[in-house]
Amino acid sequence: MKKLKKIESLSDQAFDLLREAILNGVLEPGKLYSATEIGEWIGASRTPVREAAQQLAAIGLVRVERNKGIRILPTSLQELIESFQIRLMLEVPLIRKVALDRTKEDLQTIIDAYDNFAAAAQKDDAAETLKADKEYHSALLQAAHIERALVIIENTRNAVLLTGPSTIPYSRTCMEAFLDHKPIHEAILNQNADAAESEMKRHIINTANMLITQEAKKRDDWIDPNLLSQFSWIHK
């Protein structure tokens, strides 16, 4: 007997559309939107919009303000620091696992993603390079085969995206961003777990330092912290 095909609910579709709009800057951080306004924009009634808003609130992208609407939440300095701390706690041991234990299929996926990253950087296309950067990290982490960790890291990276501009092209070029990953990739190819772990830690802290320094110059409420002290307790 055939089973009914699962049809994605309107609230799930609304969630996907709104999440993408937030991460792409279509919906502005700090701005308040009514459920009716958003519903008209995506072609849905207020009910799926409200349900989607609750899901978005659960992962920290919006705040639902009673009788007012949905406010897109900008990322604070502390939240940004914490997002990089979480990445260090999860991505560093995961990359060690990948270096020690990966399938041939996993390795080929990683190599393909790395080659795509290189091609995007060579074209000096910021948007394409950022996309390839994210896909390369995803390929690395998927090779660890720990799904819950992937969900946490994905939500954490979203918090970083909400800060506004990335480090490309403001603090480094497309090629510089790509080359920052080269030692990680070489360690994975050589199954050098210690090097993979060390280089991933270096890469995450380097990116954090660049992004926080870059954004602190534009935000009066951001005091440039001693970043090393914020991360030194993780994986000493």
Short mmCIF file of C-alpha atoms in Angstrom, two decimals:
data_model
loop_
_atom_site.label_atom_id
_atom_site.label_comp_id
_atom_site.label_asym_id
_atom_site.label_seq_id
_atom_site.Cartn_x
_atom_site.Cartn_y
_atom_site.Cartn_z
CA MET A 1 0.00 0.00 0.00
CA LYS A 2 1.31 3.45 -0.92
CA LYS A 3 1.84 5.98 1.82
CA LEU A 4 0.85 9.61 1.69
CA LYS A 5 3.64 11.89 0.58
CA LYS A 6 4.75 14.35 3.20
CA ILE A 7 3.82 17.88 2.15
CA GLU A 8 5.79 20.69 3.71
CA SER A 9 3.55 22.83 5.92
CA LEU A 10 2.96 26.51 5.21
CA SER A 11 4.68 27.43 8.49
CA ASP A 12 7.79 25.44 7.47
CA GLN A 13 7.82 27.15 4.09
CA ALA A 14 7.40 30.53 5.79
CA PHE A 15 10.24 29.68 8.16
CA ASP A 16 12.59 28.87 5.26
CA LEU A 17 11.66 32.05 3.37
CA LEU A 18 12.01 34.32 6.40
CA ARG A 19 15.24 32.73 7.57
CA GLU A 20 16.77 33.27 4.14
CA ALA A 21 15.49 36.85 4.02
CA ILE A 22 17.03 37.58 7.43
CA LEU A 23 20.39 36.06 6.59
CA ASN A 24 20.52 37.86 3.25
CA GLY A 25 19.68 41.21 4.83
CA VAL A 26 16.29 41.60 3.12
CA LEU A 27 14.71 41.90 6.57
CA GLU A 28 16.79 44.44 8.49
CA PRO A 29 18.27 43.78 11.95
CA GLY A 30 16.58 45.88 14.63
CA LYS A 31 13.50 46.60 12.53
CA LEU A 32 9.96 45.66 13.64
CA TYR A 33 7.67 43.99 11.09
CA SER A 34 4.00 43.12 11.51
CA ALA A 35 2.79 39.59 10.78
CA THR A 36 0.39 41.07 8.22
CA GLU A 37 3.21 42.93 6.47
CA ILE A 38 5.38 39.81 6.24
CA GLY A 39 2.39 37.69 5.22
CA GLU A 40 1.67 39.98 2.29
CA TRP A 41 5.33 39.87 1.30
CA ILE A 42 5.55 36.05 1.19
CA GLY A 43 1.94 35.38 0.21
CA ALA A 44 0.70 33.73 3.39
CA SER A 45 -1.81 34.36 6.14
CA ARG A 46 -0.77 35.57 9.58
CA THR A 47 -1.03 32.10 11.18
CA PRO A 48 1.90 30.43 9.35
CA VAL A 49 3.90 33.65 9.71
CA ARG A 50 3.37 33.63 13.48
CA GLU A 51 4.26 29.93 13.70
CA ALA A 52 7.40 30.55 11.64
CA ALA A 53 8.28 33.50 13.88
CA GLN A 54 8.16 31.25 16.94
CA GLN A 55 10.62 28.88 15.27
CA LEU A 56 12.90 31.77 14.34
CA ALA A 57 12.71 33.10 17.91
CA ALA A 58 13.78 29.69 19.21
CA ILE A 59 17.07 29.93 17.30
CA GLY A 60 17.64 33.56 18.21
CA LEU A 61 16.97 35.28 14.89
CA VAL A 62 13.89 37.28 15.93
CA ARG A 63 11.94 38.43 18.98
CA VAL A 64 8.15 38.22 18.91
CA GLU A 65 6.75 41.35 20.56
CA ARG A 66 3.17 40.87 21.73
CA ASN A 67 0.62 43.03 19.87
CA LYS A 68 3.44 44.72 17.97
CA GLY A 69 5.11 42.35 15.58
CA ILE A 70 8.34 40.55 14.84
CA ARG A 71 11.67 42.25 15.47
CA ILE A 72 14.78 41.06 13.65
CA LEU A 73 17.54 40.73 16.22
CA PRO A 74 20.98 42.17 15.53
CA THR A 75 23.90 40.24 16.97
CA SER A 76 25.57 41.76 20.04
CA LEU A 77 29.31 41.68 20.63
CA GLN A 78 28.93 39.07 23.38
CA GLU A 79 26.73 36.89 21.18
CA LEU A 80 29.30 37.08 18.41
CA ILE A 81 32.10 36.09 20.77
CA GLU A 82 30.01 33.22 22.11
CA SER A 83 29.25 32.00 18.58
CA PHE A 84 32.98 31.67 17.90
CA GLN A 85 33.51 30.01 21.29
CA ILE A 86 30.88 27.41 20.36
CA ARG A 87 32.54 26.84 17.00
CA LEU A 88 35.86 26.25 18.76
CA MET A 89 34.28 23.79 21.19
CA LEU A 90 32.61 21.79 18.41
CA GLU A 91 34.52 22.22 15.15
CA VAL A 92 38.00 21.62 16.58
CA PRO A 93 37.34 18.08 17.93
CA LEU A 94 35.11 17.29 14.93
CA ILE A 95 37.89 18.13 12.48
CA ARG A 96 40.18 15.82 14.43
CA LYS A 97 37.64 13.03 14.00
CA VAL A 98 37.45 13.71 10.26
CA ALA A 99 41.25 13.58 9.91
CA LEU A 100 41.38 10.22 11.67
CA ASP A 101 38.23 8.57 10.35
CA ARG A 102 36.56 9.45 7.05
CA THR A 103 35.30 7.45 4.10
CA LYS A 104 36.60 7.72 0.54
CA GLU A 105 33.30 9.34 -0.39
CA ASP A 106 33.67 11.89 2.41
CA LEU A 107 37.20 12.73 1.28
CA GLN A 108 36.12 13.21 -2.34
CA THR A 109 33.30 15.52 -1.25
CA ILE A 110 35.81 17.57 0.78
CA ILE A 111 38.22 17.76 -2.17
CA ASP A 112 35.46 18.82 -4.56
CA ALA A 113 34.31 21.55 -2.15
CA TYR A 114 37.90 22.75 -1.75
CA ASP A 115 38.37 22.91 -5.53
CA ASN A 116 35.13 24.91 -5.87
CA PHE A 117 36.36 27.24 -3.12
CA ALA A 118 39.63 27.77 -5.02
CA ALA A 119 37.78 28.50 -8.27
CA ALA A 120 35.51 31.07 -6.60
CA ALA A 121 38.48 32.80 -4.95
CA GLN A 122 40.38 32.95 -8.23
CA LYS A 123 37.44 34.78 -9.80
CA ASP A 124 37.56 37.27 -6.90
CA ASP A 125 33.77 36.98 -6.52
CA ALA A 126 32.95 37.82 -2.88
CA ALA A 127 29.44 36.33 -2.84
CA GLU A 128 30.53 33.13 -4.56
CA THR A 129 33.59 32.82 -2.33
CA LEU A 130 31.51 33.20 0.83
CA LYS A 131 29.13 30.51 -0.42
CA ALA A 132 32.04 28.21 -1.30
CA ASP A 133 33.63 28.87 2.11
CA LYS A 134 30.45 27.79 3.87
CA GLU A 135 30.10 24.71 1.64
CA TYR A 136 33.68 23.67 2.34
CA HIS A 137 33.13 23.88 6.10
CA SER A 138 29.89 21.93 5.67
CA ALA A 139 31.71 19.21 3.72
CA LEU A 140 34.31 18.93 6.48
CA LEU A 141 31.75 18.73 9.27
CA GLN A 142 29.39 16.38 7.46
CA ALA A 143 32.28 13.93 7.22
CA ALA A 144 32.19 13.68 11.02
CA HIS A 145 28.64 12.22 10.81
CA ILE A 146 27.33 13.82 14.02
CA GLU A 147 24.10 15.46 12.90
CA ARG A 148 23.17 17.31 16.09
CA ALA A 149 26.53 19.06 16.13
CA LEU A 150 25.95 20.18 12.55
CA VAL A 151 22.62 21.79 13.47
CA ILE A 152 24.20 23.67 16.38
CA ILE A 153 27.09 24.90 14.24
CA GLU A 154 24.74 25.97 11.43
CA ASN A 155 22.67 28.08 13.84
CA THR A 156 25.86 29.50 15.32
CA ARG A 157 27.17 30.52 11.89
CA ASN A 158 23.82 32.23 11.26
CA ALA A 159 24.48 34.46 14.27
CA VAL A 160 27.75 35.52 12.67
CA LEU A 161 26.00 36.29 9.38
CA LEU A 162 23.62 38.63 11.22
CA THR A 163 26.47 40.93 12.18
CA GLY A 164 26.31 42.34 8.66
CA PRO A 165 29.28 42.27 6.29
CA SER A 166 31.68 39.35 6.39
CA THR A 167 35.45 39.67 6.44
CA ILE A 168 35.38 39.40 2.62
CA PRO A 169 36.21 41.84 1.02
CA TYR A 170 36.43 44.28 3.96
CA SER A 171 39.25 42.72 5.98
CA ARG A 172 40.70 40.21 3.51
CA THR A 173 40.51 39.31 -0.16
CA CYS A 174 38.77 36.25 -1.56
CA MET A 175 42.13 34.56 -2.13
CA GLU A 176 43.35 35.38 1.37
CA ALA A 177 40.21 33.79 2.81
CA PHE A 178 40.75 30.68 0.70
CA LEU A 179 44.45 30.38 1.60
CA ASP A 180 43.56 30.57 5.29
CA HIS A 181 41.96 27.12 4.82
CA LYS A 182 44.90 25.54 3.00
CA PRO A 183 46.72 24.22 6.12
CA ILE A 184 43.46 22.65 7.34
CA HIS A 185 42.95 20.92 4.01
CA GLU A 186 46.51 19.63 3.85
CA ALA A 187 46.21 18.22 7.37
CA ILE A 188 43.01 16.40 6.39
CA LEU A 189 44.62 14.93 3.26
CA ASN A 190 47.62 13.76 5.30
CA GLN A 191 45.41 12.40 8.11
CA ASN A 192 47.35 14.56 10.55
CA ALA A 193 44.83 14.96 13.35
CA ASP A 194 47.00 17.18 15.56
CA ALA A 195 47.66 19.62 12.70
CA ALA A 196 44.00 19.61 11.62
CA GLU A 197 42.91 20.42 15.16
CA SER A 198 45.53 23.15 15.59
CA GLU A 199 44.85 24.76 12.21
CA MET A 200 41.07 24.79 12.67
CA LYS A 201 41.51 26.52 16.03
CA ARG A 202 43.86 29.06 14.45
CA HIS A 203 41.46 29.66 11.56
CA ILE A 204 38.40 30.24 13.76
CA ILE A 205 40.24 32.62 16.12
CA ASN A 206 41.76 34.48 13.16
CA THR A 207 38.31 34.95 11.59
CA ALA A 208 36.83 36.03 14.93
CA ASN A 209 39.60 38.57 15.43
CA MET A 210 39.12 40.04 11.95
CA LEU A 211 35.34 40.22 12.10
CA ILE A 212 35.05 41.63 15.62
CA THR A 213 37.78 44.23 14.99
CA GLN A 214 36.11 45.18 11.72
CA GLU A 215 32.64 45.55 13.21
CA ALA A 216 33.83 47.27 16.41
CA LYS A 217 34.99 50.22 14.32
CA LYS A 218 31.39 50.80 13.17
CA ARG A 219 29.50 50.21 16.43
CA ASP A 220 29.71 52.62 19.33
CA ASP A 221 28.44 50.00 21.77
CA TRP A 222 31.19 47.54 20.89
CA ILE A 223 34.32 47.79 23.00
CA ASP A 224 37.20 45.94 21.38
CA PRO A 225 37.94 43.12 23.86
CA ASN A 226 41.11 41.16 24.45
CA LEU A 227 40.06 38.38 22.15
CA LEU A 228 42.76 35.92 23.14
CA SER A 229 41.49 35.91 26.72
CA GLN A 230 37.99 35.13 25.40
CA PHE A 231 39.20 31.95 23.66
CA SER A 232 42.29 30.85 25.58
CA TRP A 233 40.39 28.50 27.90
CA ILE A 234 39.17 26.37 24.97
CA HIS A 235 41.40 23.48 23.80
CA LYS A 236 44.62 24.68 25.42
#
